[in-house]
PDB file of C-alpha atoms and ligand atoms in Angstrom:
ATOM      1  CA  MET D 222      97.182 115.667  96.646  1.00  0.00           C
ATOM      2  CA  ARG D 223      95.600 117.693  99.421  1.00  0.00           C
ATOM      3  CA  ALA D 224      92.889 116.105 101.550  1.00  0.00           C
ATOM      4  CA  VAL D 225      91.304 116.552 104.964  1.00  0.00           C
ATOM      5  CA  VAL D 226      92.546 113.570 106.958  1.00  0.00           C
ATOM      6  CA  LEU D 227      91.617 112.516 110.487  1.00  0.00           C
ATOM      7  CA  ASP D 228      94.622 112.516 112.820  1.00  0.00           C
ATOM      8  CA  GLU D 229      95.378 110.186 115.769  1.00  0.00           C
ATOM      9  CA  GLN D 230      92.719 111.968 117.859  1.00  0.00           C
ATOM     10  CA  GLY D 231      90.206 111.688 115.008  1.00  0.00           C
ATOM     11  CA  GLU D 232      90.450 115.442 114.390  1.00  0.00           C
ATOM     12  CA  PRO D 233      90.412 116.705 110.791  1.00  0.00           C
ATOM     13  CA  ARG D 234      93.656 118.206 109.426  1.00  0.00           C
ATOM     14  CA  LEU D 235      94.465 119.424 105.935  1.00  0.00           C
ATOM     15  CA  GLY D 236      97.313 117.218 104.743  1.00  0.00           C
ATOM     16  CA  GLU D 237      98.830 115.384 101.804  1.00  0.00           C
ATOM     17  CA  VAL D 238      97.750 111.879 100.768  1.00  0.00           C
ATOM     18  CA  PRO D 239      98.688 109.761  97.742  1.00  0.00           C
ATOM     19  CA  VAL D 240      96.506 110.133  94.628  1.00  0.00           C
ATOM     20  CA  PRO D 241      94.513 106.878  94.312  1.00  0.00           C
ATOM     21  CA  PRO D 242      96.001 104.495  91.719  1.00  0.00           C
ATOM     22  CA  GLY D 243      94.339 104.178  88.315  1.00  0.00           C
ATOM     23  CA  PRO D 244      91.955 106.626  86.651  1.00  0.00           C
ATOM     24  CA  THR D 245      90.628 109.411  88.885  1.00  0.00           C
ATOM     25  CA  LEU D 246      87.936 112.079  88.967  1.00  0.00           C
ATOM     26  CA  THR D 247      88.587 115.686  89.962  1.00  0.00           C
ATOM     27  CA  VAL D 248      86.512 116.644  93.000  1.00  0.00           C
ATOM     28  CA  LEU D 249      84.590 119.899  92.511  1.00  0.00           C
ATOM     29  CA  ALA D 250      82.585 119.995  95.748  1.00  0.00           C
ATOM     30  CA  CYS D 251      81.714 117.800  98.714  1.00  0.00           C
ATOM     31  CA  GLY D 252      78.985 118.373 101.285  1.00  0.00           C
ATOM     32  CA  LEU D 253      79.505 117.908 105.008  1.00  0.00           C
ATOM     33  CA  CYS D 254      76.941 115.413 106.314  1.00  0.00           C
ATOM     34  CA  GLY D 255      75.806 114.856 109.910  1.00  0.00           C
ATOM     35  CA  SER D 256      77.163 111.321 109.566  1.00  0.00           C
ATOM     36  CA  ASP D 257      80.626 112.762 108.758  1.00  0.00           C
ATOM     37  CA  VAL D 258      80.440 114.966 111.842  1.00  0.00           C
ATOM     38  CA  GLU D 259      79.566 111.905 113.960  1.00  0.00           C
ATOM     39  CA  LYS D 260      82.791 110.231 112.796  1.00  0.00           C
ATOM     40  CA  VAL D 261      85.020 113.147 113.811  1.00  0.00           C
ATOM     41  CA  GLY D 262      86.851 112.123 116.983  1.00  0.00           C
ATOM     42  CA  ARG D 263      85.889 108.458 116.419  1.00  0.00           C
ATOM     43  CA  ALA D 264      87.011 107.165 113.017  1.00  0.00           C
ATOM     44  CA  PRO D 265      90.548 105.767 112.685  1.00  0.00           C
ATOM     45  CA  ALA D 266      93.563 107.953 111.873  1.00  0.00           C
ATOM     46  CA  GLY D 267      94.050 108.381 108.133  1.00  0.00           C
ATOM     47  CA  THR D 268      90.305 108.409 107.343  1.00  0.00           C
ATOM     48  CA  VAL D 269      89.200 110.848 104.631  1.00  0.00           C
ATOM     49  CA  LEU D 270      85.505 111.639 105.127  1.00  0.00           C
ATOM     50  CA  GLY D 271      83.007 112.954 102.586  1.00  0.00           C
ATOM     51  CA  HIS D 272      80.420 111.112 100.471  1.00  0.00           C
ATOM     52  CA  GLU D 273      78.251 113.925  99.039  1.00  0.00           C
ATOM     53  CA  VAL D 274      80.534 114.480  96.088  1.00  0.00           C
ATOM     54  CA  VAL D 275      80.361 116.265  92.761  1.00  0.00           C
ATOM     55  CA  ALA D 276      83.337 115.490  90.530  1.00  0.00           C
ATOM     56  CA  ARG D 277      84.476 115.980  86.940  1.00  0.00           C
ATOM     57  CA  ARG D 278      85.375 113.157  84.586  1.00  0.00           C
ATOM     58  CA  SER D 279      88.390 113.597  82.305  1.00  0.00           C
ATOM     59  CA  ALA D 280      85.936 114.036  79.399  1.00  0.00           C
ATOM     60  CA  GLY D 281      84.543 117.082  81.200  1.00  0.00           C
ATOM     61  CA  GLU D 282      81.222 115.662  82.395  1.00  0.00           C
ATOM     62  CA  ARG D 283      80.181 116.551  85.970  1.00  0.00           C
ATOM     63  CA  VAL D 284      78.735 113.754  88.083  1.00  0.00           C
ATOM     64  CA  ALA D 285      77.216 113.364  91.553  1.00  0.00           C
ATOM     65  CA  LEU D 286      78.870 110.214  92.857  1.00  0.00           C
ATOM     66  CA  ILE D 287      77.079 107.072  94.016  1.00  0.00           C
ATOM     67  CA  HIS D 288      78.696 106.268  97.350  1.00  0.00           C
ATOM     68  CA  HIS D 289      77.616 102.662  97.860  1.00  0.00           C
ATOM     69  CA  ARG D 290      76.175 100.056  95.552  1.00  0.00           C
ATOM     70  CA  PRO D 291      73.776  97.200  96.414  1.00  0.00           C
ATOM     71  CA  CYS D 292      74.200  93.926  94.463  1.00  0.00           C
ATOM     72  CA  GLY D 293      70.625  94.061  93.191  1.00  0.00           C
ATOM     73  CA  ALA D 294      70.297  90.273  93.310  1.00  0.00           C
ATOM     74  CA  CYS D 295      70.181  89.108  96.944  1.00  0.00           C
ATOM     75  CA  ALA D 296      67.087  88.591  99.103  1.00  0.00           C
ATOM     76  CA  ARG D 297      67.584  91.896 100.958  1.00  0.00           C
ATOM     77  CA  CYS D 298      67.873  93.826  97.714  1.00  0.00           C
ATOM     78  CA  ALA D 299      64.744  92.083  96.411  1.00  0.00           C
ATOM     79  CA  ALA D 300      62.906  93.027  99.616  1.00  0.00           C
ATOM     80  CA  GLY D 301      63.741  96.719  99.192  1.00  0.00           C
ATOM     81  CA  HIS D 302      66.358  96.742 101.949  1.00  0.00           C
ATOM     82  CA  GLU D 303      69.202  97.389  99.507  1.00  0.00           C
ATOM     83  CA  THR D 304      71.222  99.427 101.991  1.00  0.00           C
ATOM     84  CA  THR D 305      71.551  96.349 104.228  1.00  0.00           C
ATOM     85  CA  CYS D 306      72.927  94.279 101.292  1.00  0.00           C
ATOM     86  CA  GLU D 307      76.355  92.805 102.025  1.00  0.00           C
ATOM     87  CA  SER D 308      77.773  94.484  98.913  1.00  0.00           C
ATOM     88  CA  PHE D 309      76.588  97.860 100.183  1.00  0.00           C
ATOM     89  CA  THR D 310      79.240  98.201 102.874  1.00  0.00           C
ATOM     90  CA  ALA D 311      82.129  98.577 100.415  1.00  0.00           C
ATOM     91  CA  PRO D 312      82.825 102.311  99.912  1.00  0.00           C
ATOM     92  CA  THR D 313      82.944 103.436  96.299  1.00  0.00           C
ATOM     93  CA  ILE D 314      84.408 106.899  96.967  1.00  0.00           C
ATOM     94  CA  VAL D 315      88.137 106.430  97.548  1.00  0.00           C
ATOM     95  CA  PRO D 316      89.766 107.850  99.580  1.00  0.00           C
ATOM     96  CA  GLY D 317      86.803 110.153 100.419  1.00  0.00           C
ATOM     97  CA  GLY D 318      85.256 113.329  99.106  1.00  0.00           C
ATOM     98  CA  PHE D 319      87.245 115.880 101.126  1.00  0.00           C
ATOM     99  CA  ALA D 320      90.177 115.502  98.745  1.00  0.00           C
ATOM    100  CA  GLU D 321      91.293 116.877  95.389  1.00  0.00           C
ATOM    101  CA  GLU D 322      90.766 113.608  93.530  1.00  0.00           C
ATOM    102  CA  VAL D 323      88.941 110.307  93.980  1.00  0.00           C
ATOM    103  CA  ALA D 324      89.239 106.970  92.213  1.00  0.00           C
ATOM    104  CA  GLU D 325      87.037 106.637  89.116  1.00  0.00           C
ATOM    105  CA  THR D 326      83.540 105.510  90.088  1.00  0.00           C
ATOM    106  CA  ASP D 327      79.898 105.711  89.005  1.00  0.00           C
ATOM    107  CA  GLY D 328      77.780 108.811  89.264  1.00  0.00           C
ATOM    108  CA  VAL D 329      74.710 110.583  87.999  1.00  0.00           C
ATOM    109  CA  VAL D 330      75.443 113.147  85.270  1.00  0.00           C
ATOM    110  CA  LEU D 331      74.542 116.699  86.331  1.00  0.00           C
ATOM    111  CA  PRO D 332      72.854 119.085  83.900  1.00  0.00           C
ATOM    112  CA  ASP D 333      74.274 122.646  83.564  1.00  0.00           C
ATOM    113  CA  GLY D 334      71.383 124.077  85.594  1.00  0.00           C
ATOM    114  CA  ILE D 335      72.635 122.418  88.797  1.00  0.00           C
ATOM    115  CA  ASP D 336      75.879 123.962  90.050  1.00  0.00           C
ATOM    116  CA  ASP D 337      78.614 122.054  91.872  1.00  0.00           C
ATOM    117  CA  ALA D 338      77.483 122.966  95.392  1.00  0.00           C
ATOM    118  CA  LEU D 339      73.809 122.231  94.735  1.00  0.00           C
ATOM    119  CA  GLY D 340      74.822 118.979  93.066  1.00  0.00           C
ATOM    120  CA  THR D 341      76.138 117.744  96.421  1.00  0.00           C
ATOM    121  CA  TYR D 342      72.502 117.801  97.646  1.00  0.00           C
ATOM    122  CA  LEU D 343      71.670 114.857  95.373  1.00  0.00           C
ATOM    123  CA  GLU D 344      73.022 112.214  97.738  1.00  0.00           C
ATOM    124  CA  PRO D 345      71.171 113.374 100.883  1.00  0.00           C
ATOM    125  CA  LEU D 346      68.078 114.063  98.775  1.00  0.00           C
ATOM    126  CA  ALA D 347      68.242 110.516  97.402  1.00  0.00           C
ATOM    127  CA  CYS D 348      68.277 109.197 100.993  1.00  0.00           C
ATOM    128  CA  VAL D 349      65.188 111.292 101.753  1.00  0.00           C
ATOM    129  CA  VAL D 350      63.354 110.207  98.589  1.00  0.00           C
ATOM    130  CA  ARG D 351      63.926 106.594  99.569  1.00  0.00           C
ATOM    131  CA  GLY D 352      62.801 107.220 103.166  1.00  0.00           C
ATOM    132  CA  ALA D 353      59.667 109.030 101.975  1.00  0.00           C
ATOM    133  CA  GLU D 354      58.563 105.846 100.194  1.00  0.00           C
ATOM    134  CA  ARG D 355      57.915 104.394 103.656  1.00  0.00           C
ATOM    135  CA  VAL D 356      55.824 107.339 104.843  1.00  0.00           C
ATOM    136  CA  PRO D 357      52.083 107.211 104.155  1.00  0.00           C
ATOM    137  CA  ARG D 358      50.580 110.324 102.597  1.00  0.00           C
ATOM    138  CA  GLY D 359      48.567 112.763 104.661  1.00  0.00           C
ATOM    139  CA  ARG D 360      49.414 114.780 107.754  1.00  0.00           C
ATOM    140  CA  VAL D 361      53.104 114.276 108.456  1.00  0.00           C
ATOM    141  CA  LEU D 362      55.253 115.647 111.273  1.00  0.00           C
ATOM    142  CA  VAL D 363      58.974 116.062 110.575  1.00  0.00           C
ATOM    143  CA  VAL D 364      60.928 116.085 113.828  1.00  0.00           C
ATOM    144  CA  GLY D 365      64.197 118.017 113.519  1.00  0.00           C
ATOM    145  CA  GLN D 366      64.727 120.880 111.073  1.00  0.00           C
ATOM    146  CA  GLY D 367      68.403 120.617 110.366  1.00  0.00           C
ATOM    147  CA  PHE D 368      69.323 120.160 106.721  1.00  0.00           C
ATOM    148  CA  VAL D 369      67.917 116.639 106.382  1.00  0.00           C
ATOM    149  CA  GLY D 370      64.681 117.598 108.145  1.00  0.00           C
ATOM    150  CA  ARG D 371      64.330 120.537 105.762  1.00  0.00           C
ATOM    151  CA  LEU D 372      64.920 118.239 102.765  1.00  0.00           C
ATOM    152  CA  PHE D 373      62.331 115.818 104.121  1.00  0.00           C
ATOM    153  CA  ALA D 374      59.721 118.531 104.632  1.00  0.00           C
ATOM    154  CA  ALA D 375      60.351 119.823 101.088  1.00  0.00           C
ATOM    155  CA  VAL D 376      59.962 116.370  99.536  1.00  0.00           C
ATOM    156  CA  LEU D 377      56.732 115.666 101.433  1.00  0.00           C
ATOM    157  CA  ARG D 378      55.282 119.077 100.538  1.00  0.00           C
ATOM    158  CA  GLU D 379      56.163 118.535  96.898  1.00  0.00           C
ATOM    159  CA  ARG D 380      54.163 115.283  96.858  1.00  0.00           C
ATOM    160  CA  GLY D 381      51.171 117.029  98.459  1.00  0.00           C
ATOM    161  CA  ASP D 382      51.341 116.137 102.151  1.00  0.00           C
ATOM    162  CA  ASP D 383      50.242 118.416 104.963  1.00  0.00           C
ATOM    163  CA  VAL D 384      53.620 118.970 106.623  1.00  0.00           C
ATOM    164  CA  TYR D 385      54.372 120.042 110.205  1.00  0.00           C
ATOM    165  CA  ALA D 386      57.854 120.533 111.596  1.00  0.00           C
ATOM    166  CA  THR D 387      59.390 120.808 115.042  1.00  0.00           C
ATOM    167  CA  ASP D 388      62.927 121.391 116.281  1.00  0.00           C
ATOM    168  CA  VAL D 389      64.601 121.824 119.667  1.00  0.00           C
ATOM    169  CA  ARG D 390      65.785 125.218 118.397  1.00  0.00           C
ATOM    170  CA  PRO D 391      62.590 127.316 118.248  1.00  0.00           C
ATOM    171  CA  GLU D 392      64.035 129.534 115.489  1.00  0.00           C
ATOM    172  CA  ARG D 393      64.308 126.491 113.228  1.00  0.00           C
ATOM    173  CA  ALA D 394      60.888 124.963 113.918  1.00  0.00           C
ATOM    174  CA  GLY D 395      58.110 125.192 111.337  1.00  0.00           C
ATOM    175  CA  ARG D 396      54.352 124.861 111.789  1.00  0.00           C
ATOM    176  CA  ALA D 397      53.546 122.801 114.906  1.00  0.00           C
ATOM    177  CA  PRO D 398      50.928 120.057 114.459  1.00  0.00           C
ATOM    178  CA  ASP D 399      47.391 121.201 115.380  1.00  0.00           C
ATOM    179  CA  GLY D 400      46.269 117.644 116.138  1.00  0.00           C
ATOM    180  CA  PRO D 401      47.332 114.028 115.686  1.00  0.00           C
ATOM    181  CA  VAL D 402      49.298 113.239 112.517  1.00  0.00           C
ATOM    182  CA  ASP D 403      49.244 110.180 110.261  1.00  0.00           C
ATOM    183  CA  ALA D 404      53.001 109.811 110.343  1.00  0.00           C
ATOM    184  CA  ALA D 405      56.121 111.203 111.976  1.00  0.00           C
ATOM    185  CA  VAL D 406      59.601 111.298 110.456  1.00  0.00           C
ATOM    186  CA  LEU D 407      62.373 111.371 113.047  1.00  0.00           C
ATOM    187  CA  CYS D 408      65.322 113.403 111.729  1.00  0.00           C
ATOM    188  CA  ALA D 409      66.541 114.100 115.280  1.00  0.00           C
ATOM    189  CA  PRO D 410      66.887 111.943 118.408  1.00  0.00           C
ATOM    190  CA  ALA D 411      63.343 112.501 119.709  1.00  0.00           C
ATOM    191  CA  ALA D 412      60.360 110.155 119.586  1.00  0.00           C
ATOM    192  CA  PRO D 413      57.055 111.976 120.104  1.00  0.00           C
ATOM    193  CA  LEU D 414      54.929 108.870 119.470  1.00  0.00           C
ATOM    194  CA  ASP D 415      51.957 110.514 121.169  1.00  0.00           C
ATOM    195  CA  ALA D 416      51.735 112.981 118.271  1.00  0.00           C
ATOM    196  CA  VAL D 417      50.870 110.105 115.922  1.00  0.00           C
ATOM    197  CA  SER D 418      47.305 108.795 115.469  1.00  0.00           C
ATOM    198  CA  PRO D 419      46.528 105.175 116.332  1.00  0.00           C
ATOM    199  CA  GLY D 420      47.519 103.044 113.350  1.00  0.00           C
ATOM    200  CA  GLY D 421      50.038 105.673 112.246  1.00  0.00           C
ATOM    201  CA  THR D 422      53.612 105.288 111.055  1.00  0.00           C
ATOM    202  CA  VAL D 423      56.911 106.453 112.539  1.00  0.00           C
ATOM    203  CA  LEU D 424      59.962 106.545 110.270  1.00  0.00           C
ATOM    204  CA  VAL D 425      63.292 106.556 112.103  1.00  0.00           C
ATOM    205  CA  PHE D 426      65.683 108.516 109.903  1.00  0.00           C
ATOM    206  CA  SER D 427      68.536 109.437 112.246  1.00  0.00           C
ATOM    207  CA  PRO D 428      70.335 108.015 115.261  1.00  0.00           C
ATOM    208  CA  ALA D 429      67.357 107.580 117.539  1.00  0.00           C
ATOM    209  CA  ALA D 430      66.026 108.257 121.011  1.00  0.00           C
ATOM    210  CA  PRO D 431      64.577 105.346 123.045  1.00  0.00           C
ATOM    211  CA  VAL D 432      60.938 104.606 122.206  1.00  0.00           C
ATOM    212  CA  ASP D 433      58.108 103.173 124.264  1.00  0.00           C
ATOM    213  CA  LEU D 434      57.296  99.908 122.503  1.00  0.00           C
ATOM    214  CA  ASP D 435      54.216  99.490 124.660  1.00  0.00           C
ATOM    215  CA  ASP D 436      52.811 102.490 122.799  1.00  0.00           C
ATOM    216  CA  VAL D 437      53.579 100.764 119.485  1.00  0.00           C
ATOM    217  CA  TYR D 438      51.646  97.721 120.715  1.00  0.00           C
ATOM    218  CA  ARG D 439      48.605  99.433 122.217  1.00  0.00           C
ATOM    219  CA  ARG D 440      48.085 101.942 119.397  1.00  0.00           C
ATOM    220  CA  GLU D 441      49.183  99.633 116.583  1.00  0.00           C
ATOM    221  CA  LEU D 442      51.847 102.002 115.292  1.00  0.00           C
ATOM    222  CA  THR D 443      54.143 100.975 112.467  1.00  0.00           C
ATOM    223  CA  LEU D 444      57.756 101.691 113.338  1.00  0.00           C
ATOM    224  CA  THR D 445      60.108 101.592 110.364  1.00  0.00           C
ATOM    225  CA  GLY D 446      63.617 102.708 109.462  1.00  0.00           C
ATOM    226  CA  SER D 447      65.403 103.919 106.359  1.00  0.00           C
ATOM    227  CA  ARG D 448      69.054 104.703 105.878  1.00  0.00           C
ATOM    228  CA  SER D 449      71.089 105.793 102.873  1.00  0.00           C
ATOM    229  CA  ALA D 450      70.128 105.619  99.216  1.00  0.00           C
ATOM    230  CA  THR D 451      70.438 103.493  96.090  1.00  0.00           C
ATOM    231  CA  PRO D 452      71.447 104.437  92.523  1.00  0.00           C
ATOM    232  CA  ARG D 453      67.754 104.440  91.519  1.00  0.00           C
ATOM    233  CA  HIS D 454      67.023 107.050  94.186  1.00  0.00           C
ATOM    234  CA  MET D 455      69.927 109.220  92.967  1.00  0.00           C
ATOM    235  CA  GLU D 456      68.182 109.347  89.566  1.00  0.00           C
ATOM    236  CA  ALA D 457      64.870 110.205  91.234  1.00  0.00           C
ATOM    237  CA  ALA D 458      66.574 112.944  93.283  1.00  0.00           C
ATOM    238  CA  LEU D 459      68.079 114.468  90.127  1.00  0.00           C
ATOM    239  CA  GLU D 460      64.619 114.757  88.625  1.00  0.00           C
ATOM    240  CA  LEU D 461      63.161 116.271  91.825  1.00  0.00           C
ATOM    241  CA  LEU D 462      65.933 118.683  92.885  1.00  0.00           C
ATOM    242  CA  PRO D 463      65.082 121.593  90.526  1.00  0.00           C
ATOM    243  CA  ARG D 464      61.507 121.696  91.871  1.00  0.00           C
ATOM    244  CA  LEU D 465      62.387 122.033  95.560  1.00  0.00           C
ATOM    245  CA  HIS D 466      63.004 125.159  97.637  1.00  0.00           C
ATOM    246  CA  LEU D 467      66.010 124.281  99.770  1.00  0.00           C
ATOM    247  CA  PRO D 468      68.352 126.179 102.081  1.00  0.00           C
ATOM    248  CA  ALA D 469      71.419 127.595 100.315  1.00  0.00           C
ATOM    249  CA  PRO D 470      74.775 126.013 101.152  1.00  0.00           C
ATOM    250  CA  THR D 471      77.644 127.757 102.917  1.00  0.00           C
ATOM    251  CA  VAL D 472      80.535 127.130 100.507  1.00  0.00           C
ATOM    252  CA  LEU D 473      84.095 127.148 101.858  1.00  0.00           C
ATOM    253  CA  PRO D 474      87.490 126.034 100.554  1.00  0.00           C
ATOM    254  CA  LEU D 475      88.801 122.736 101.914  1.00  0.00           C
ATOM    255  CA  ALA D 476      91.494 124.677 103.784  1.00  0.00           C
ATOM    256  CA  ARG D 477      88.719 126.089 106.000  1.00  0.00           C
ATOM    257  CA  PHE D 478      87.333 122.686 106.975  1.00  0.00           C
ATOM    258  CA  SER D 479      87.521 123.366 110.722  1.00  0.00           C
ATOM    259  CA  ASP D 480      85.631 126.648 110.314  1.00  0.00           C
ATOM    260  CA  GLY D 481      82.929 124.860 108.337  1.00  0.00           C
ATOM    261  CA  LEU D 482      82.681 122.122 110.943  1.00  0.00           C
ATOM    262  CA  ALA D 483      82.235 124.754 113.667  1.00  0.00           C
ATOM    263  CA  LEU D 484      79.534 126.574 111.670  1.00  0.00           C
ATOM    264  CA  TYR D 485      77.647 123.288 111.291  1.00  0.00           C
ATOM    265  CA  ARG D 486      78.030 122.314 114.928  1.00  0.00           C
ATOM    266  CA  ASN D 487      76.887 125.650 116.342  1.00  0.00           C
ATOM    267  CA  GLY D 488      73.929 125.787 113.947  1.00  0.00           C
ATOM    268  CA  GLN D 489      75.077 128.855 111.995  1.00  0.00           C
ATOM    269  CA  ALA D 490      75.113 126.862 108.755  1.00  0.00           C
ATOM    270  CA  LEU D 491      72.470 124.284 107.818  1.00  0.00           C
ATOM    271  CA  LYS D 492      74.688 122.877 105.087  1.00  0.00           C
ATOM    272  CA  VAL D 493      78.391 123.367 104.525  1.00  0.00           C
ATOM    273  CA  VAL D 494      79.934 122.439 101.175  1.00  0.00           C
ATOM    274  CA  PHE D 495      83.691 122.369 100.651  1.00  0.00           C
ATOM    275  CA  THR D 496      85.487 122.968  97.381  1.00  0.00           C
ATOM    276  CA  PRO D 497      89.106 121.814  96.944  1.00  0.00           C
TER     277      PRO D 497
HETATM  278 ZN1   ZN M 645      75.246 112.025 103.921  1.00  0.00          ZN
HETATM  279 ZN1   ZN M 646      72.075  92.680  97.529  1.00  0.00          ZN
END
């Protein structure tokens, strides 16, 4: 089957890989995530990226795939840190979503109202829904207005927060905060702790910039992190998705992977979705 495979330099190339053994799902669409882009040039040769996948079961049902699974029984799972569970590291999407087929795996069934490309938003939205559980309600600053920052702002607005948004690209920034905020969500490597009120919360939701821990001490800030999603959050995201106003995807065939990667990197596309 065709798949986008990383070569010896870690660069993506459209090539042929074996169909995974056993029952498979037909991939309909797969979103390009910032975490995929980070792996380009770094992950080992032969890697097939892609974890924001909508696929079709042989019975015809369309599903948004669950890309990792916590055990649900260990102390970390019980503490709500499911994505640090030892079982969570095993990938469930084999070989990866930028391929024509993947090995049979679990997913959330998509209703007809959510098309294939929009269905790929469920995984990143699930990550955001989980992260938002750690953000107190009130005045919230979202730092970074790439796709994930936009998702975060939409989720917070939907639950009734007063949302502010900044970005290094002025054309992407939203409403700047007019005073101290109760919480900041870092979706970009910046840490404007001084924007947060004493006693406030900072959620680290992307690879991060250095922070001044002395500030955390003196102003009693709560610094917390959240990464990835759980099956429960995929279900919550499915329920929420139709109510959100989100940027439209740029949809390209898998053969144009390099073009899509360039559009993402130069900021011309907030979200690129590939269809085999
Ligand atoms: Zn992702
Ligand atoms: Zn566990």
